[in-house]
């Protein structure tokens, strides 16, 4: 590895084998898998990684395509984690999934000279038909709740009306009838 700045190469004896960036890189991965309640979801995962400067030799010569290698490991972790979860719990525990992916990648990629900085679950997209059904279920629940509250309010109003009728002062007239 050459240091930054002006470097002279002796042409017949030395050559540049390739370039390797030490910057933080980001890889966006989309993976389809099935949850425990048999719903197919597409997971969007972003992995941020960089070359460990002291292990640049390993990073350059041990892997020919780092992005495909990371993608394969992410698929492996996602497809072993998500099938144990239901769709509703998946939306709640995205940070747990991201942490599982991070743990799964860190040890493996370190031996190849790469540091995994962070993993983020950026998207969870169920099938559009499932999404429409979920929205319909929520709308039905909200309508049912609104009807319950409306009935409760109507019951309260009728109770108030009846109680007002019975609490009104009673007046007697010359006839023996009660008048409210």
Coordinates of N, CA, C and O in Angstrom, one line a residue:
X1 N 0.8 -1.2 0.0 CA 0.0 0.0 0.0 C 0.9 1.2 0.0 O 1.8 1.3 0.8
X2 N 0.5 2.1 -0.9 CA 1.3 3.4 -1.0 C 0.8 4.5 -0.1 O -0.5 4.6 0.0
X3 N 1.6 5.3 0.5 CA 1.1 6.4 1.3 C 0.6 7.5 0.4 O 0.9 7.5 -0.8
X4 N -0.2 8.4 0.9 CA -0.7 9.5 0.1 C 0.5 10.5 -0.3 O 1.5 10.5 0.4
X5 N 0.3 11.1 -1.4 CA 1.4 12.1 -1.9 C 2.0 11.6 -3.1 O 1.6 10.7 -3.8
X6 N 3.1 12.2 -3.5 CA 3.9 11.9 -4.7 C 4.7 10.6 -4.4 O 5.5 10.5 -3.4
X7 N 4.5 9.6 -5.2 CA 5.2 8.3 -5.1 C 5.8 8.0 -6.5 O 5.1 8.1 -7.5
X8 N 7.1 7.7 -6.5 CA 7.7 7.3 -7.8 C 7.7 5.8 -7.9 O 8.1 5.1 -6.9
X9 N 7.4 5.3 -9.0 CA 7.4 3.9 -9.3 C 8.5 3.6 -10.3 O 8.6 4.3 -11.3
X10 N 9.2 2.6 -10.1 CA 10.2 2.2 -11.1 C 9.5 1.3 -12.1 O 9.1 0.1 -11.8
X11 N 9.2 1.8 -13.3 CA 8.3 1.2 -14.2 C 8.6 -0.3 -14.5 O 7.7 -1.1 -14.4
X12 N 9.7 -0.7 -14.9 CA 9.8 -2.2 -15.3 C 9.7 -3.1 -14.1 O 9.3 -4.2 -14.2
X13 N 10.0 -2.6 -12.9 CA 10.0 -3.5 -11.7 C 8.7 -3.4 -10.9 O 8.4 -4.3 -10.1
X14 N 8.0 -2.2 -10.9 CA 6.9 -2.0 -10.1 C 5.7 -1.6 -10.9 O 5.8 -0.9 -11.9
X15 N 4.5 -2.0 -10.4 CA 3.3 -1.5 -11.1 C 2.2 -1.4 -10.1 O 2.2 -2.0 -9.0
X16 N 1.1 -0.6 -10.4 CA 0.0 -0.5 -9.5 C -1.0 -1.6 -9.8 O -1.4 -1.8 -10.9
X17 N -1.2 -2.4 -8.7 CA -2.1 -3.6 -8.9 C -3.6 -3.2 -8.9 O -4.4 -3.9 -9.5
X18 N -3.9 -2.1 -8.3 CA -5.3 -1.7 -8.2 C -5.5 -0.6 -7.2 O -4.5 -0.2 -6.5
X19 N -6.7 0.0 -7.1 CA -7.0 1.0 -6.2 C -8.0 0.5 -5.2 O -8.9 -0.2 -5.5
X20 N -7.9 1.0 -4.0 CA -8.8 0.6 -2.9 C -9.1 1.9 -2.1 O -8.2 2.5 -1.6
X21 N -10.4 2.2 -2.0 CA -10.8 3.4 -1.3 C -10.9 3.1 0.2 O -11.4 2.0 0.6
X22 N -10.4 4.0 1.0 CA -10.5 3.9 2.5 C -11.7 4.6 3.0 O -11.9 4.7 4.3
X23 N -12.5 5.2 2.2 CA -13.7 5.9 2.6 C -14.8 5.0 3.0 O -14.8 3.8 2.7
X24 N -15.7 5.5 3.8 CA -16.9 4.7 4.2 C -17.8 4.5 2.9 O -18.1 5.5 2.2
X25 N -18.1 3.3 2.7 CA -18.9 2.9 1.5 C -20.3 2.4 2.0 O -20.4 2.0 3.1
X26 N -21.3 2.6 1.2 CA -22.6 2.2 1.5 C -23.2 1.2 0.4 O -23.1 1.5 -0.7
X27 N -23.8 0.2 0.9 CA -24.4 -0.8 0.0 C -25.9 -1.0 0.3 O -26.2 -1.3 1.5
X28 N -26.7 -0.8 -0.7 CA -28.2 -0.9 -0.5 C -28.6 -2.3 -1.0 O -28.2 -2.7 -2.1
X29 N -29.3 -3.1 -0.1 CA -29.6 -4.4 -0.5 C -31.1 -4.6 -0.3 O -31.7 -4.1 0.7
X30 N -31.8 -5.3 -1.3 CA -33.2 -5.6 -1.2 C -33.3 -7.1 -1.2 O -32.8 -7.8 -2.0
X31 N -34.0 -7.6 -0.2 CA -34.1 -9.1 0.0 C -35.6 -9.4 0.3 O -36.2 -8.8 1.1
X32 N -36.1 -10.4 -0.4 CA -37.5 -10.9 -0.2 C -37.4 -12.2 0.6 O -36.6 -13.1 0.4
X33 N -38.3 -12.2 1.6 CA -38.4 -13.3 2.5 C -39.8 -13.5 3.0 O -40.7 -12.6 2.8
X34 N -40.1 -14.6 3.8 CA -41.4 -14.9 4.2 C -41.4 -14.8 5.8 O -40.5 -15.3 6.4
X35 N -42.5 -14.3 6.4 CA -42.6 -14.2 7.8 C -43.3 -15.5 8.3 O -43.7 -16.3 7.5
X36 N -43.3 -15.6 9.6 CA -43.9 -16.9 10.2 C -45.4 -17.0 10.0 O -46.0 -18.0 10.0
X37 N -46.1 -15.8 9.7 CA -47.5 -15.9 9.3 C -47.7 -15.9 7.8 O -48.8 -15.5 7.3
X38 N -46.7 -16.4 7.1 CA -46.8 -16.7 5.6 C -47.1 -15.4 4.8 O -47.8 -15.5 3.8
X39 N -46.5 -14.3 5.2 CA -46.6 -13.1 4.4 C -45.2 -12.8 3.8 O -44.2 -12.8 4.5
X40 N -45.1 -12.6 2.4 CA -43.9 -12.3 1.8 C -43.6 -10.8 1.9 O -44.5 -10.0 1.7
X41 N -42.4 -10.5 2.4 CA -42.0 -9.1 2.5 C -40.7 -8.8 1.8 O -39.9 -9.7 1.7
X42 N -40.5 -7.6 1.3 CA -39.3 -7.2 0.7 C -38.6 -6.3 1.7 O -39.2 -5.2 2.1
X43 N -37.4 -6.7 2.2 CA -36.7 -5.9 3.2 C -35.6 -5.1 2.5 O -34.9 -5.6 1.6
X44 N -35.6 -3.8 2.8 CA -34.5 -2.9 2.3 C -33.5 -2.8 3.5 O -33.8 -2.3 4.6
X45 N -32.2 -3.2 3.2 CA -31.2 -3.1 4.2 C -30.0 -2.3 3.6 O -29.6 -2.5 2.5
X46 N -29.5 -1.4 4.4 CA -28.3 -0.6 4.0 C -27.1 -1.0 4.9 O -27.3 -1.0 6.1
X47 N -26.0 -1.3 4.3 CA -24.8 -1.7 5.1 C -23.7 -0.6 4.8 O -23.4 -0.3 3.7
X48 N -23.2 -0.1 5.9 CA -22.1 0.9 5.8 C -20.8 0.2 6.2 O -20.7 -0.4 7.3
X49 N -19.8 0.3 5.3 CA -18.5 -0.5 5.6 C -17.3 0.3 5.1 O -17.5 1.3 4.3
X50 N -16.2 -0.1 5.6 CA -14.9 0.6 5.1 C -13.8 -0.4 5.2 O -13.9 -1.4 5.9
X51 N -12.7 -0.2 4.5 CA -11.5 -1.0 4.6 C -10.7 -0.6 5.8 O -10.6 0.6 6.1
X52 N -10.3 -1.6 6.5 CA -9.4 -1.4 7.7 C -8.0 -1.2 7.1 O -7.5 -2.0 6.4
X53 N -7.4 0.0 7.3 CA -6.2 0.4 6.7 C -5.1 -0.6 6.9 O -4.3 -0.9 6.0
X54 N -5.0 -1.1 8.1 CA -3.9 -2.1 8.4 C -4.1 -3.4 7.7 O -3.2 -4.2 7.6
X55 N -5.3 -3.7 7.3 CA -5.6 -4.9 6.6 C -6.0 -4.7 5.2 O -6.7 -5.5 4.6
X56 N -5.4 -3.7 4.5 CA -5.7 -3.4 3.1 C -5.3 -4.5 2.2 O -6.0 -4.8 1.2
X57 N -4.2 -5.2 2.5 CA -3.8 -6.3 1.7 C -4.8 -7.4 1.6 O -5.2 -7.9 0.5
X58 N -5.4 -7.7 2.8 CA -6.5 -8.7 2.8 C -7.7 -8.2 2.1 O -8.3 -9.0 1.3
X59 N -8.0 -7.0 2.2 CA -9.2 -6.4 1.6 C -9.1 -6.5 0.1 O -10.1 -6.7 -0.6
X60 N -7.9 -6.3 -0.4 CA -7.7 -6.2 -1.9 C -7.5 -7.6 -2.5 O -8.1 -7.9 -3.5
X61 N -6.8 -8.5 -1.8 CA -6.5 -9.8 -2.4 C -7.3 -11.0 -2.0 O -7.4 -12.0 -2.7
X62 N -8.0 -10.9 -0.9 CA -8.8 -12.0 -0.4 C -10.2 -12.1 -1.0 O -10.7 -13.2 -1.1
X63 N -10.8 -11.0 -1.4 CA -12.1 -11.0 -2.0 C -12.1 -10.3 -3.3 O -11.5 -9.2 -3.5
X64 N -12.7 -10.9 -4.3 CA -12.8 -10.3 -5.6 C -13.9 -9.3 -5.7 O -13.9 -8.3 -6.5
X65 N -15.0 -9.6 -5.0 CA -16.2 -8.7 -5.1 C -16.8 -8.6 -3.7 O -17.6 -9.4 -3.3
X66 N -16.5 -7.5 -3.0 CA -16.9 -7.3 -1.6 C -18.4 -7.1 -1.6 O -19.1 -7.6 -0.6
X67 N -19.0 -6.5 -2.5 CA -20.4 -6.2 -2.5 C -21.3 -7.5 -2.6 O -22.2 -7.6 -1.9
X68 N -20.9 -8.4 -3.5 CA -21.6 -9.6 -3.6 C -21.4 -10.5 -2.3 O -22.4 -11.2 -1.9
X69 N -20.3 -10.4 -1.7 CA -20.0 -11.2 -0.5 C -20.9 -10.6 0.7 O -21.5 -11.4 1.4
X70 N -20.9 -9.3 0.8 CA -21.8 -8.7 1.9 C -23.3 -9.0 1.6 O -24.0 -9.4 2.5
X71 N -23.7 -8.9 0.3 CA -25.1 -9.2 0.0 C -25.4 -10.6 0.3 O -26.5 -10.9 0.9
X72 N -24.5 -11.6 0.1 CA -24.8 -13.0 0.4 C -25.0 -13.2 1.9 O -25.9 -13.9 2.3
X73 N -24.1 -12.6 2.7 CA -24.2 -12.7 4.1 C -25.5 -12.0 4.7 O -26.1 -12.5 5.6
X74 N -25.9 -10.9 4.1 CA -27.1 -10.2 4.6 C -28.3 -11.1 4.2 O -29.2 -11.2 5.1
X75 N -28.3 -11.6 3.0 CA -29.4 -12.5 2.7 C -29.5 -13.7 3.6 O -30.6 -14.1 4.1
X76 N -28.4 -14.3 4.0 CA -28.4 -15.4 4.9 C -28.9 -15.0 6.3 O -29.8 -15.7 6.8
X77 N -28.5 -13.9 6.8 CA -29.0 -13.4 8.1 C -30.5 -13.1 8.1 O -31.3 -13.5 8.9
X78 N -30.9 -12.4 7.1 CA -32.3 -12.0 6.9 C -33.2 -13.2 6.8 O -34.2 -13.3 7.4
X79 N -32.8 -14.1 5.9 CA -33.6 -15.3 5.7 C -33.6 -16.3 6.9 O -34.4 -17.2 6.9
X80 N -32.7 -16.1 7.8 CA -32.8 -17.0 9.0 C -33.5 -16.3 10.2 O -33.9 -16.9 11.1
X81 N -33.6 -14.9 10.1 CA -34.2 -14.2 11.2 C -35.7 -13.9 11.0 O -36.5 -14.2 11.9
X82 N -36.0 -13.4 9.8 CA -37.4 -13.0 9.6 C -38.4 -14.1 9.6 O -39.5 -13.9 10.1
X83 N -38.1 -15.3 9.1 CA -39.2 -16.4 9.2 C -39.6 -16.8 10.6 O -40.6 -17.5 10.8
X84 N -38.9 -16.3 11.6 CA -39.3 -16.6 13.0 C -40.2 -15.5 13.6 O -40.6 -15.6 14.7
X85 N -40.5 -14.5 12.8 CA -41.3 -13.3 13.3 C -42.6 -13.2 12.5 O -42.7 -13.6 11.3
X86 N -43.6 -12.6 13.2 CA -44.8 -12.3 12.5 C -44.7 -10.9 11.9 O -43.8 -10.1 12.3
X87 N -45.5 -10.6 10.9 CA -45.4 -9.3 10.2 C -45.5 -8.1 11.1 O -44.8 -7.2 11.1
X88 N -46.5 -8.2 12.1 CA -46.7 -7.0 13.0 C -45.4 -6.8 13.9 O -45.0 -5.7 14.1
X89 N -44.9 -7.9 14.4 CA -43.7 -7.8 15.2 C -42.5 -7.4 14.4 O -41.5 -6.8 14.9
X90 N -42.5 -7.7 13.1 CA -41.3 -7.3 12.3 C -41.3 -5.8 12.2 O -40.2 -5.2 12.2
X91 N -42.4 -5.1 12.0 CA -42.4 -3.6 12.0 C -41.9 -3.0 13.3 O -41.3 -2.0 13.2
X92 N -42.2 -3.7 14.4 CA -41.8 -3.1 15.7 C -40.3 -3.3 15.9 O -39.7 -2.5 16.6
X93 N -39.8 -4.5 15.5 CA -38.4 -4.8 15.9 C -37.4 -4.7 14.7 O -36.5 -5.5 14.6
X94 N -37.5 -3.6 13.9 CA -36.5 -3.4 12.9 C -35.1 -3.2 13.4 O -34.1 -3.6 12.8
X95 N -35.0 -2.6 14.6 CA -33.6 -2.4 15.1 C -33.0 -3.7 15.5 O -31.8 -3.9 15.4
X96 N -33.8 -4.7 16.0 CA -33.3 -6.0 16.3 C -32.8 -6.7 15.1 O -31.7 -7.4 15.1
X97 N -33.5 -6.6 14.0 CA -33.1 -7.2 12.7 C -31.8 -6.6 12.3 O -30.8 -7.3 11.9
X98 N -31.7 -5.2 12.3 CA -30.5 -4.5 11.9 C -29.3 -5.0 12.8 O -28.2 -5.2 12.3
X99 N -29.5 -5.2 14.1 CA -28.5 -5.6 15.0 C -28.0 -7.0 14.7 O -26.8 -7.3 14.7
X100 N -29.0 -7.9 14.3 CA -28.6 -9.3 13.9 C -27.7 -9.3 12.7 O -26.8 -10.0 12.6
X101 N -28.1 -8.4 11.7 CA -27.3 -8.3 10.5 C -25.9 -7.8 10.8 O -24.9 -8.3 10.3
X102 N -25.8 -6.8 11.6 CA -24.5 -6.2 12.0 C -23.6 -7.2 12.7 O -22.5 -7.4 12.3
X103 N -24.2 -7.9 13.7 CA -23.4 -9.0 14.4 C -23.0 -10.1 13.4 O -21.9 -10.6 13.5
X104 N -23.9 -10.5 12.5 CA -23.5 -11.5 11.6 C -22.4 -11.1 10.6 O -21.6 -12.0 10.2
X105 N -22.4 -9.9 10.2 CA -21.4 -9.4 9.3 C -20.0 -9.0 9.9 O -19.0 -9.2 9.3
X106 N -20.0 -8.5 11.1 CA -18.8 -7.9 11.7 C -17.7 -8.9 11.8 O -16.6 -8.7 11.3
X107 N -17.9 -10.1 12.4 CA -16.9 -11.1 12.5 C -16.3 -11.6 11.2 O -15.1 -11.8 11.0
X108 N -17.3 -11.9 10.3 CA -16.9 -12.5 9.1 C -16.1 -11.5 8.2 O -15.1 -11.9 7.6
X109 N -16.6 -10.3 8.1 CA -15.9 -9.4 7.2 C -14.6 -8.8 7.8 O -13.7 -8.4 7.0
X110 N -14.4 -8.9 9.1 CA -13.2 -8.4 9.7 C -12.0 -9.3 9.2 O -10.9 -8.7 8.9
X111 N -12.2 -10.5 9.0 CA -11.1 -11.4 8.6 C -10.7 -11.1 7.1 O -9.6 -11.5 6.7
X112 N -11.6 -10.4 6.4 CA -11.3 -10.0 5.0 C -10.7 -8.6 4.9 O -10.5 -8.1 3.8
X113 N -10.6 -7.9 6.1 CA -10.0 -6.6 6.1 C -11.1 -5.5 6.0 O -10.7 -4.4 5.6
X114 N -12.3 -5.8 6.3 CA -13.4 -4.8 6.2 C -14.0 -4.6 7.6 O -14.2 -5.6 8.3
X115 N -14.4 -3.4 7.9 CA -15.1 -3.1 9.1 C -16.5 -2.7 8.8 O -16.7 -1.8 7.9
X116 N -17.5 -3.4 9.4 CA -18.9 -3.0 9.2 C -19.2 -2.0 10.2 O -19.2 -2.2 11.4
X117 N -19.5 -0.8 9.8 CA -19.8 0.3 10.6 C -21.2 0.3 11.2 O -21.5 0.4 12.4
X118 N -22.2 0.1 10.3 CA -23.6 0.1 10.7 C -24.4 -0.6 9.7 O -24.1 -0.7 8.5
X119 N -25.6 -1.2 10.1 CA -26.6 -1.7 9.2 C -27.9 -1.1 9.6 O -28.2 -0.9 10.8
X120 N -28.7 -0.7 8.6 CA -30.0 -0.1 8.8 C -31.0 -0.8 8.0 O -30.8 -1.1 6.8
X121 N -32.2 -1.1 8.6 CA -33.3 -1.6 7.9 C -34.1 -0.4 7.4 O -34.6 0.4 8.2
X122 N -34.1 -0.1 6.1 CA -34.6 1.1 5.5 C -36.0 0.9 5.0 O -36.7 1.9 4.8
X123 N -36.4 -0.3 4.8 CA -37.8 -0.5 4.2 C -38.3 -1.9 4.5 O -37.5 -2.9 4.4
X124 N -39.6 -2.0 4.8 CA -40.3 -3.2 4.9 C -41.5 -3.1 4.1 O -42.4 -2.3 4.4
X125 N -41.6 -3.9 3.0 CA -42.7 -3.7 2.1 C -43.4 -5.1 1.9 O -42.9 -6.0 1.2
X126 N -44.6 -5.2 2.5 CA -45.3 -6.5 2.2 C -46.0 -6.4 0.9 O -46.0 -5.3 0.2
X127 N -46.5 -7.5 0.4 CA -47.2 -7.6 -0.9 C -48.3 -6.5 -0.9 O -48.9 -6.3 0.1
X128 N -48.5 -5.9 -2.0 CA -49.5 -4.8 -2.1 C -50.9 -5.3 -1.7 O -51.7 -4.6 -1.1
X129 N -51.3 -6.5 -2.0 CA -52.6 -7.1 -1.6 C -52.6 -7.2 0.0 O -53.7 -6.9 0.6
X130 N -51.5 -7.6 0.6 CA -51.5 -7.8 2.0 C -51.6 -6.4 2.7 O -52.3 -6.2 3.6
X131 N -50.9 -5.4 2.1 CA -51.0 -4.1 2.6 C -52.4 -3.5 2.5 O -52.9 -2.9 3.5
X132 N -53.1 -3.7 1.4 CA -54.5 -3.3 1.3 C -55.4 -4.0 2.3 O -56.2 -3.3 2.9
X133 N -55.2 -5.3 2.5 CA -56.0 -6.0 3.5 C -55.7 -5.5 4.9 O -56.6 -5.3 5.7
X134 N -54.5 -5.2 5.2 CA -54.1 -4.6 6.5 C -54.8 -3.2 6.7 O -55.3 -2.9 7.8
X135 N -54.8 -2.4 5.7 CA -55.4 -1.1 5.8 C -56.9 -1.2 6.0 O -57.5 -0.5 6.7
X136 N -57.5 -2.2 5.3 CA -58.9 -2.5 5.4 C -59.3 -2.9 6.8 O -60.3 -2.5 7.4
X137 N -58.5 -3.8 7.4 CA -58.7 -4.3 8.8 C -58.6 -3.1 9.7 O -59.5 -3.0 10.6
X138 N -57.6 -2.3 9.6 CA -57.5 -1.1 10.5 C -58.7 -0.1 10.3 O -59.2 0.4 11.3
X139 N -59.1 0.1 9.1 CA -60.3 1.0 8.9 C -61.5 0.4 9.5 O -62.3 1.1 10.1
X140 N -61.7 -0.9 9.4 CA -62.9 -1.6 10.0 C -62.8 -1.5 11.5 O -63.8 -1.2 12.2
X141 N -61.6 -1.7 12.1 CA -61.5 -1.5 13.6 C -61.8 -0.1 14.0 O -62.5 0.1 15.0
X142 N -61.4 0.9 13.3 CA -61.7 2.3 13.6 C -63.1 2.6 13.5 O -63.7 3.3 14.3
X143 N -63.8 2.1 12.5 CA -65.2 2.3 12.3 C -66.0 1.6 13.5 O -66.9 2.2 14.0
X144 N -65.6 0.4 13.8 CA -66.2 -0.3 14.9 C -66.1 0.5 16.2 O -67.0 0.6 17.0
X145 N -64.9 1.0 16.5 CA -64.6 1.8 17.7 C -65.4 3.1 17.7 O -66.0 3.5 18.7
X146 N -65.5 3.7 16.5 CA -66.3 5.0 16.4 C -67.8 4.7 16.7 O -68.5 5.4 17.4
X147 N -68.3 3.5 16.2 CA -69.7 3.2 16.4 C -70.0 2.9 17.9 O -71.0 3.2 18.5
X148 N -69.0 2.2 18.5 CA -69.1 2.0 20.0 C -69.2 3.3 20.8 O -70.0 3.4 21.6
X149 N -68.3 4.2 20.4 CA -68.3 5.5 21.1 C -69.6 6.3 20.9 O -70.1 6.9 21.8
X150 N -70.1 6.2 19.7 CA -71.3 6.9 19.3 C -72.5 6.3 20.1 O -73.3 7.0 20.6
X151 N -72.5 5.0 20.2 CA -73.6 4.3 21.0 C -73.5 4.7 22.4 O -74.5 4.9 23.1
X152 N -72.3 4.7 23.0 CA -72.0 5.1 24.3 C -72.5 6.5 24.6 O -73.1 6.8 25.6
X153 N -72.2 7.4 23.7 CA -72.6 8.8 23.8 C -74.2 8.9 23.7 O -74.8 9.7 24.5
X154 N -74.8 8.1 22.9 CA -76.2 8.1 22.8 C -76.9 7.6 24.0 O -77.9 8.2 24.5
X155 N -76.3 6.6 24.6 CA -76.8 6.0 25.9 C -76.7 7.1 27.0 O -77.6 7.2 27.8
X156 N -75.5 7.8 27.0 CA -75.3 8.8 28.0 C -76.3 9.9 27.9 O -76.9 10.4 28.9
X157 N -76.6 10.3 26.6 CA -77.6 11.4 26.4 C -79.0 11.0 26.8 O -79.7 11.8 27.4
X158 N -79.4 9.8 26.5 CA -80.7 9.3 26.9 C -80.8 9.2 28.4 O -81.8 9.5 29.0
X159 N -79.7 8.8 29.1 CA -79.7 8.7 30.6 C -79.9 10.2 31.2 O -80.6 10.4 32.1
X160 N -79.2 11.1 30.6 CA -79.3 12.5 31.1 C -80.7 13.0 30.8 O -81.3 13.7 31.7
X161 N -81.3 12.7 29.7 CA -82.6 13.2 29.4 C -83.6 12.6 30.4 O -84.5 13.3 30.9
X162 N -83.5 11.3 30.6 CA -84.4 10.6 31.6 C -84.2 11.2 33.0 O -85.2 11.5 33.7
X163 N -83.0 11.3 33.4 CA -82.7 11.9 34.7 C -83.2 13.3 34.9 O -83.7 13.7 36.0
X164 N -83.2 14.1 33.8 CA -83.7 15.5 33.9 C -85.2 15.4 34.0 O -85.8 16.3 34.7
X165 N -85.8 14.5 33.3 CA -87.3 14.4 33.4 C -87.7 14.0 34.8 O -88.7 14.6 35.3
X166 N -87.0 13.2 35.5 CA -87.4 12.8 36.9 C -87.0 13.8 37.9 O -87.6 13.8 39.0
X167 N -86.0 14.6 37.7 CA -85.6 15.6 38.7 C -86.3 16.9 38.6 O -86.1 17.8 39.4
X168 N -87.2 17.0 37.6 CA -87.9 18.3 37.4 C -88.9 18.4 38.6 O -89.4 17.5 39.1
X169 N -89.1 19.7 39.1 CA -90.0 19.8 40.2 C -91.4 19.4 39.9 O -91.9 19.7 38.8
X170 N -92.0 18.8 40.8 CA -93.4 18.4 40.5 C -94.4 19.5 40.9 O -94.2 20.1 42.0
X171 N -95.4 19.8 40.1 CA -96.3 20.9 40.4 C -97.7 20.2 40.5 O -98.1 19.4 39.7
X172 N -98.5 20.7 41.5 CA -99.8 20.2 41.6 C -100.8 21.3 41.1 O -100.6 22.5 41.4
X173 N -101.8 20.9 40.5 CA -102.8 21.8 40.0 C -104.1 21.5 40.9 O -104.1 20.7 41.8
X174 N -105.2 22.2 40.5 CA -106.4 22.0 41.3 C -106.9 20.6 41.2 O -107.6 20.1 42.0
X175 N -106.6 20.0 40.0 CA -107.0 18.6 39.9 C -106.0 17.7 40.5 O -104.8 18.1 40.7
X176 N -106.3 16.5 40.9 CA -105.4 15.6 41.6 C -104.3 15.0 40.7 O -103.6 14.2 41.1
X177 N -104.1 15.5 39.4 CA -103.1 14.9 38.5 C -101.8 15.5 38.8 O -101.7 16.7 39.1
X178 N -100.8 14.8 38.5 CA -99.4 15.3 38.6 C -99.0 15.9 37.3 O -99.3 15.3 36.2
X179 N -98.4 17.0 37.3 CA -97.9 17.6 36.1 C -96.4 17.8 36.2 O -95.9 18.2 37.2
X180 N -95.7 17.4 35.2 CA -94.3 17.5 35.2 C -93.9 18.8 34.5 O -94.4 19.3 33.6

